[in-house]
């Protein structure tokens, strides 16, 4: 990513976190929803936002995607300097699960080597 898209992604993470925490009133989005990262397209028209959710992540992601228009409007109000505000898509952040899986595989290999 370029400097500009990285900077915009950082702003989006910060602002969308605040919008979800303070303004979104969707009962299907748990209070323990954390925006972990954002990927912004080069033309700044699309943003994929990764969230970590405590609880049922599938229904929370669906609720966030259904609220994407509201969140985008709120984001536009907060990011007045941007000519266009990207269309938002929410995805579950699976990096923590992936890390646990890698840790368990490494532990299994270590135990196997000790017993050999």
GROMACS .gro file of N, CA and C in nm:
model
  348
    1UNK      N    1   0.084  -0.119   0.000
    1UNK     CA    2   0.000   0.000   0.000
    1UNK      C    3   0.088   0.124   0.000
    2UNK      N    4   0.032   0.232  -0.047
    2UNK     CA    5   0.106   0.358  -0.050
    2UNK      C    6   0.087   0.430   0.083
    3UNK      N    7   0.162   0.535   0.098
    3UNK     CA    8   0.152   0.615   0.219
    3UNK      C    9   0.010   0.669   0.238
    4UNK      N   10  -0.048   0.718   0.129
    4UNK     CA   11  -0.182   0.777   0.138
    4UNK      C   12  -0.286   0.673   0.179
    5UNK      N   13  -0.285   0.556   0.115
    5UNK     CA   14  -0.384   0.454   0.152
    5UNK      C   15  -0.361   0.404   0.293
    6UNK      N   16  -0.235   0.395   0.336
    6UNK     CA   17  -0.206   0.355   0.475
    6UNK      C   18  -0.262   0.458   0.573
    7UNK      N   19  -0.243   0.585   0.541
    7UNK     CA   20  -0.291   0.692   0.628
    7UNK      C   21  -0.443   0.693   0.635
    8UNK      N   22  -0.508   0.677   0.519
    8UNK     CA   23  -0.654   0.673   0.515
    8UNK      C   24  -0.705   0.551   0.592
    9UNK      N   25  -0.638   0.437   0.575
    9UNK     CA   26  -0.679   0.315   0.647
    9UNK      C   27  -0.670   0.336   0.798
   10UNK      N   28  -0.565   0.400   0.844
   10UNK     CA   29  -0.552   0.429   0.987
   10UNK      C   30  -0.662   0.519   1.039
   11UNK      N   31  -0.695   0.621   0.960
   11UNK     CA   32  -0.805   0.711   0.998
   11UNK      C   33  -0.937   0.636   1.003
   12UNK      N   34  -0.959   0.550   0.906
   12UNK     CA   35  -1.084   0.473   0.900
   12UNK      C   36  -1.095   0.381   1.021
   13UNK      N   37  -0.986   0.314   1.057
   13UNK     CA   38  -0.988   0.226   1.175
   13UNK      C   39  -1.029   0.305   1.298
   14UNK      N   40  -0.965   0.420   1.317
   14UNK     CA   41  -0.993   0.501   1.437
   14UNK      C   42  -1.136   0.552   1.438
   15UNK      N   43  -1.182   0.606   1.326
   15UNK     CA   44  -1.315   0.665   1.321
   15UNK      C   45  -1.426   0.560   1.326
   16UNK      N   46  -1.410   0.450   1.253
   16UNK     CA   47  -1.513   0.346   1.253
   16UNK      C   48  -1.523   0.282   1.392
   17UNK      N   49  -1.409   0.269   1.461
   17UNK     CA   50  -1.413   0.218   1.599
   17UNK      C   51  -1.503   0.306   1.685
   18UNK      N   52  -1.484   0.437   1.674
   18UNK     CA   53  -1.566   0.530   1.752
   18UNK      C   54  -1.712   0.526   1.713
   19UNK      N   55  -1.739   0.515   1.583
   19UNK     CA   56  -1.878   0.509   1.537
   19UNK      C   57  -1.947   0.385   1.591
   20UNK      N   58  -1.880   0.269   1.583
   20UNK     CA   59  -1.939   0.145   1.633
   20UNK      C   60  -1.962   0.155   1.784
   21UNK      N   61  -1.865   0.211   1.854
   21UNK     CA   62  -1.874   0.220   2.000
   21UNK      C   63  -1.979   0.320   2.045
   22UNK      N   64  -1.984   0.438   1.981
   22UNK     CA   65  -2.065   0.548   2.033
   22UNK      C   66  -2.198   0.571   1.963
   23UNK      N   67  -2.209   0.536   1.835
   23UNK     CA   68  -2.327   0.577   1.759
   23UNK      C   69  -2.411   0.463   1.704
   24UNK      N   70  -2.352   0.347   1.682
   24UNK     CA   71  -2.426   0.236   1.624
   24UNK      C   72  -2.516   0.172   1.730
   25UNK      N   73  -2.642   0.163   1.699
   25UNK     CA   74  -2.740   0.107   1.794
   25UNK      C   75  -2.800  -0.020   1.739
   26UNK      N   76  -2.716  -0.112   1.695
   26UNK     CA   77  -2.762  -0.239   1.641
   26UNK      C   78  -2.743  -0.346   1.749
   27UNK      N   79  -2.851  -0.408   1.798
   27UNK     CA   80  -2.838  -0.506   1.906
   27UNK      C   81  -2.760  -0.631   1.866
   28UNK      N   82  -2.742  -0.654   1.736
   28UNK     CA   83  -2.667  -0.772   1.692
   28UNK      C   84  -2.516  -0.749   1.687
   29UNK      N   85  -2.473  -0.628   1.717
   29UNK     CA   86  -2.330  -0.598   1.723
   29UNK      C   87  -2.292  -0.590   1.871
   30UNK      N   88  -2.213  -0.687   1.919
   30UNK     CA   89  -2.176  -0.688   2.062
   30UNK      C   90  -2.093  -0.566   2.101
   31UNK      N   91  -2.097  -0.533   2.229
   31UNK     CA   92  -2.017  -0.423   2.280
   31UNK      C   93  -1.867  -0.451   2.264
   32UNK      N   94  -1.831  -0.577   2.270
   32UNK     CA   95  -1.690  -0.615   2.257
   32UNK      C   96  -1.654  -0.640   2.111
   33UNK      N   97  -1.676  -0.541   2.027
   33UNK     CA   98  -1.639  -0.547   1.886
   33UNK      C   99  -1.524  -0.449   1.865
   34UNK      N  100  -1.413  -0.501   1.813
   34UNK     CA  101  -1.293  -0.420   1.795
   34UNK      C  102  -1.254  -0.416   1.649
   35UNK      N  103  -1.232  -0.297   1.596
   35UNK     CA  104  -1.181  -0.282   1.461
   35UNK      C  105  -1.030  -0.302   1.469
   36UNK      N  106  -0.980  -0.404   1.398
   36UNK     CA  107  -0.838  -0.437   1.407
   36UNK      C  108  -0.756  -0.382   1.291
   37UNK      N  109  -0.816  -0.369   1.173
   37UNK     CA  110  -0.740  -0.321   1.057
   37UNK      C  111  -0.837  -0.279   0.948
   38UNK      N  112  -0.782  -0.208   0.850
   38UNK     CA  113  -0.859  -0.170   0.732
   38UNK      C  114  -0.767  -0.177   0.611
   39UNK      N  115  -0.821  -0.224   0.501
   39UNK     CA  116  -0.750  -0.224   0.373
   39UNK      C  117  -0.828  -0.133   0.280
   40UNK      N  118  -0.761  -0.037   0.221
   40UNK     CA  119  -0.826   0.059   0.133
   40UNK      C  120  -0.772   0.039  -0.008
   41UNK      N  121  -0.862   0.039  -0.108
   41UNK     CA  122  -0.819   0.024  -0.247
   41UNK      C  123  -0.738   0.147  -0.290
   42UNK      N  124  -0.658   0.130  -0.394
   42UNK     CA  125  -0.571   0.239  -0.439
   42UNK      C  126  -0.649   0.363  -0.478
   43UNK      N  127  -0.767   0.344  -0.536
   43UNK     CA  128  -0.849   0.459  -0.576
   43UNK      C  129  -0.935   0.515  -0.462
   44UNK      N  130  -0.921   0.458  -0.344
   44UNK     CA  131  -0.990   0.502  -0.222
   44UNK      C  132  -1.142   0.489  -0.231
   45UNK      N  133  -1.191   0.402  -0.317
   45UNK     CA  134  -1.336   0.385  -0.331
   45UNK      C  135  -1.392   0.272  -0.246
   46UNK      N  136  -1.305   0.179  -0.204
   46UNK     CA  137  -1.349   0.063  -0.128
   46UNK      C  138  -1.258   0.042  -0.008
   47UNK      N  139  -1.321   0.000   0.102
   47UNK     CA  140  -1.244  -0.032   0.222
   47UNK      C  141  -1.298  -0.161   0.282
   48UNK      N  142  -1.207  -0.251   0.310
   48UNK     CA  143  -1.241  -0.375   0.381
   48UNK      C  144  -1.195  -0.356   0.524
   49UNK      N  145  -1.288  -0.369   0.616
   49UNK     CA  146  -1.259  -0.344   0.757
   49UNK      C  147  -1.265  -0.476   0.832
   50UNK      N  148  -1.157  -0.506   0.903
   50UNK     CA  149  -1.148  -0.631   0.979
   50UNK      C  150  -1.184  -0.603   1.125
   51UNK      N  151  -1.273  -0.686   1.178
   51UNK     CA  152  -1.318  -0.670   1.315
   51UNK      C  153  -1.302  -0.800   1.392
   52UNK      N  154  -1.272  -0.784   1.519
   52UNK     CA  155  -1.265  -0.896   1.611
   52UNK      C  156  -1.386  -0.886   1.702
   53UNK      N  157  -1.459  -0.996   1.715
   53UNK     CA  158  -1.585  -0.993   1.790
   53UNK      C  159  -1.583  -1.101   1.897
   54UNK      N  160  -1.624  -1.062   2.016
   54UNK     CA  161  -1.641  -1.160   2.123
   54UNK      C  162  -1.785  -1.212   2.111
   55UNK      N  163  -1.799  -1.341   2.086
   55UNK     CA  164  -1.933  -1.398   2.069
   55UNK      C  165  -1.955  -1.444   1.927
   56UNK      N  166  -2.079  -1.437   1.884
   56UNK     CA  167  -2.118  -1.485   1.752
   56UNK      C  168  -2.071  -1.387   1.645
   57UNK      N  169  -1.957  -1.419   1.582
   57UNK     CA  170  -1.900  -1.325   1.486
   57UNK      C  171  -1.978  -1.320   1.356
   58UNK      N  172  -2.040  -1.431   1.315
   58UNK     CA  173  -2.114  -1.432   1.188
   58UNK      C  174  -2.230  -1.334   1.191
   59UNK      N  175  -2.310  -1.336   1.297
   59UNK     CA  176  -2.425  -1.244   1.303
   59UNK      C  177  -2.377  -1.100   1.322
   60UNK      N  178  -2.267  -1.082   1.394
   60UNK     CA  179  -2.214  -0.946   1.413
   60UNK      C  180  -2.163  -0.889   1.281
   61UNK      N  181  -2.093  -0.970   1.202
   61UNK     CA  182  -2.042  -0.925   1.072
   61UNK      C  183  -2.160  -0.892   0.979
   62UNK      N  184  -2.262  -0.978   0.980
   62UNK     CA  185  -2.381  -0.952   0.898
   62UNK      C  186  -2.448  -0.822   0.940
   63UNK      N  187  -2.457  -0.798   1.071
   63UNK     CA  188  -2.519  -0.675   1.121
   63UNK      C  189  -2.436  -0.553   1.083
   64UNK      N  190  -2.304  -0.564   1.091
   64UNK     CA  191  -2.217  -0.453   1.052
   64UNK      C  192  -2.231  -0.423   0.902
   65UNK      N  193  -2.235  -0.528   0.821
   65UNK     CA  194  -2.250  -0.507   0.677
   65UNK      C  195  -2.386  -0.446   0.643
   66UNK      N  196  -2.490  -0.483   0.719
   66UNK     CA  197  -2.621  -0.422   0.694
   66UNK      C  198  -2.625  -0.276   0.743
   67UNK      N  199  -2.537  -0.241   0.836
   67UNK     CA  200  -2.529  -0.104   0.887
   67UNK      C  201  -2.420  -0.024   0.817
   68UNK      N  202  -2.359  -0.080   0.712
   68UNK     CA  203  -2.246  -0.015   0.645
   68UNK      C  204  -2.282   0.123   0.590
   69UNK      N  205  -2.405   0.140   0.540
   69UNK     CA  206  -2.447   0.270   0.488
   69UNK      C  207  -2.449   0.377   0.596
   70UNK      N  208  -2.505   0.342   0.711
   70UNK     CA  209  -2.508   0.435   0.825
   70UNK      C  210  -2.366   0.470   0.868
   71UNK      N  211  -2.281   0.367   0.882
   71UNK     CA  212  -2.144   0.389   0.926
   71UNK      C  213  -2.070   0.477   0.824
   72UNK      N  214  -2.093   0.454   0.696
   72UNK     CA  215  -2.029   0.534   0.591
   72UNK      C  216  -2.072   0.681   0.598
   73UNK      N  217  -2.201   0.705   0.622
   73UNK     CA  218  -2.248   0.844   0.635
   73UNK      C  219  -2.184   0.913   0.756
   74UNK      N  220  -2.176   0.842   0.867
   74UNK     CA  221  -2.112   0.898   0.986
   74UNK      C  222  -1.964   0.924   0.960
   75UNK      N  223  -1.901   0.832   0.888
   75UNK     CA  224  -1.760   0.846   0.853
   75UNK      C  225  -1.739   0.969   0.764
   76UNK      N  226  -1.829   0.991   0.670
   76UNK     CA  227  -1.820   1.107   0.581
   76UNK      C  228  -1.828   1.237   0.662
   77UNK      N  229  -1.911   1.239   0.764
   77UNK     CA  230  -1.922   1.358   0.847
   77UNK      C  231  -1.795   1.384   0.926
   78UNK      N  232  -1.726   1.277   0.964
   78UNK     CA  233  -1.604   1.290   1.043
   78UNK      C  234  -1.481   1.319   0.957
   79UNK      N  235  -1.480   1.267   0.835
   79UNK     CA  236  -1.365   1.285   0.746
   79UNK      C  237  -1.400   1.388   0.638
   80UNK      N  238  -1.418   1.509   0.678
   80UNK     CA  239  -1.462   1.614   0.587
   80UNK      C  240  -1.362   1.643   0.475
   81UNK      N  241  -1.235   1.617   0.496
   81UNK     CA  242  -1.133   1.647   0.397
   81UNK      C  243  -1.128   1.549   0.281
   82UNK      N  244  -1.198   1.439   0.290
   82UNK     CA  245  -1.194   1.338   0.183
   82UNK      C  246  -1.299   1.370   0.077
   83UNK      N  247  -1.257   1.361  -0.047
   83UNK     CA  248  -1.348   1.388  -0.158
   83UNK      C  249  -1.456   1.280  -0.165
   84UNK      N  250  -1.414   1.154  -0.159
   84UNK     CA  251  -1.509   1.043  -0.156
   84UNK      C  252  -1.477   0.954  -0.037
   85UNK      N  253  -1.580   0.905   0.027
   85UNK     CA  254  -1.563   0.813   0.140
   85UNK      C  255  -1.583   0.672   0.085
   86UNK      N  256  -1.491   0.580   0.115
   86UNK     CA  257  -1.499   0.446   0.057
   86UNK      C  258  -1.624   0.369   0.099
   87UNK      N  259  -1.669   0.281   0.010
   87UNK     CA  260  -1.775   0.186   0.044
   87UNK      C  261  -1.714   0.086   0.141
   88UNK      N  262  -1.787   0.052   0.245
   88UNK     CA  263  -1.733  -0.032   0.352
   88UNK      C  264  -1.783  -0.175   0.344
   89UNK      N  265  -1.691  -0.268   0.365
   89UNK     CA  266  -1.723  -0.409   0.377
   89UNK      C  267  -1.656  -0.460   0.504
   90UNK      N  268  -1.730  -0.531   0.586
   90UNK     CA  269  -1.675  -0.582   0.711
   90UNK      C  270  -1.644  -0.730   0.699
   91UNK      N  271  -1.530  -0.769   0.755
   91UNK     CA  272  -1.484  -0.908   0.755
   91UNK      C  273  -1.436  -0.943   0.895
   92UNK      N  274  -1.449  -1.070   0.930
   92UNK     CA  275  -1.399  -1.116   1.059
   92UNK      C  276  -1.247  -1.125   1.053
   93UNK      N  277  -1.181  -1.077   1.157
   93UNK     CA  278  -1.036  -1.087   1.167
   93UNK      C  279  -1.003  -1.222   1.227
   94UNK      N  280  -0.944  -1.308   1.146
   94UNK     CA  281  -0.914  -1.445   1.190
   94UNK      C  282  -0.768  -1.462   1.228
   95UNK      N  283  -0.693  -1.354   1.239
   95UNK     CA  284  -0.550  -1.365   1.269
   95UNK      C  285  -0.524  -1.427   1.405
   96UNK      N  286  -0.610  -1.401   1.502
   96UNK     CA  287  -0.590  -1.459   1.635
   96UNK      C  288  -0.610  -1.611   1.631
   97UNK      N  289  -0.715  -1.655   1.561
   97UNK     CA  290  -0.738  -1.798   1.545
   97UNK      C  291  -0.623  -1.863   1.471
   98UNK      N  292  -0.575  -1.797   1.366
   98UNK     CA  293  -0.463  -1.849   1.288
   98UNK      C  294  -0.339  -1.862   1.376
   99UNK      N  295  -0.313  -1.764   1.459
   99UNK     CA  296  -0.199  -1.768   1.551
   99UNK      C  297  -0.209  -1.884   1.649
  100UNK      N  298  -0.330  -1.907   1.703
  100UNK     CA  299  -0.348  -2.020   1.796
  100UNK      C  300  -0.324  -2.152   1.725
  101UNK      N  301  -0.370  -2.163   1.600
  101UNK     CA  302  -0.352  -2.286   1.523
  101UNK      C  303  -0.204  -2.312   1.499
  102UNK      N  304  -0.129  -2.209   1.461
  102UNK     CA  305   0.015  -2.223   1.439
  102UNK      C  306   0.085  -2.262   1.569
  103UNK      N  307   0.047  -2.200   1.680
  103UNK     CA  308   0.106  -2.234   1.810
  103UNK      C  309   0.082  -2.380   1.844
  104UNK      N  310  -0.040  -2.430   1.821
  104UNK     CA  311  -0.068  -2.569   1.854
  104UNK      C  312   0.010  -2.664   1.765
  105UNK      N  313   0.027  -2.629   1.637
  105UNK     CA  314   0.106  -2.714   1.546
  105UNK      C  315   0.252  -2.717   1.591
  106UNK      N  316   0.307  -2.600   1.626
  106UNK     CA  317   0.446  -2.596   1.673
  106UNK      C  318   0.465  -2.673   1.802
  107UNK      N  319   0.367  -2.665   1.891
  107UNK     CA  320   0.374  -2.739   2.017
  107UNK      C  321   0.369  -2.888   1.990
  108UNK      N  322   0.282  -2.929   1.898
  108UNK     CA  323   0.271  -3.070   1.860
  108UNK      C  324   0.403  -3.121   1.801
  109UNK      N  325   0.466  -3.043   1.715
  109UNK     CA  326   0.594  -3.082   1.656
  109UNK      C  327   0.701  -3.093   1.763
  110UNK      N  328   0.703  -2.997   1.855
  110UNK     CA  329   0.800  -2.999   1.963
  110UNK      C  330   0.784  -3.124   2.049
  111UNK      N  331   0.658  -3.156   2.084
  111UNK     CA  332   0.633  -3.276   2.165
  111UNK      C  333   0.672  -3.403   2.091
  112UNK      N  334   0.646  -3.405   1.962
  112UNK     CA  335   0.681  -3.523   1.881
  112UNK      C  336   0.832  -3.542   1.875
  113UNK      N  337   0.908  -3.433   1.864
  113UNK     CA  338   1.055  -3.441   1.859
  113UNK      C  339   1.112  -3.485   1.992
  114UNK      N  340   1.049  -3.447   2.103
  114UNK     CA  341   1.097  -3.485   2.236
  114UNK      C  342   1.076  -3.634   2.261
  115UNK      N  343   0.970  -3.690   2.204
  115UNK     CA  344   0.938  -3.830   2.226
  115UNK      C  345   1.012  -3.922   2.128
  116UNK      N  346   1.074  -3.867   2.027
  116UNK     CA  347   1.145  -3.949   1.927
  116UNK      C  348   1.286  -3.980   1.968
   0.00000   0.00000   0.00000
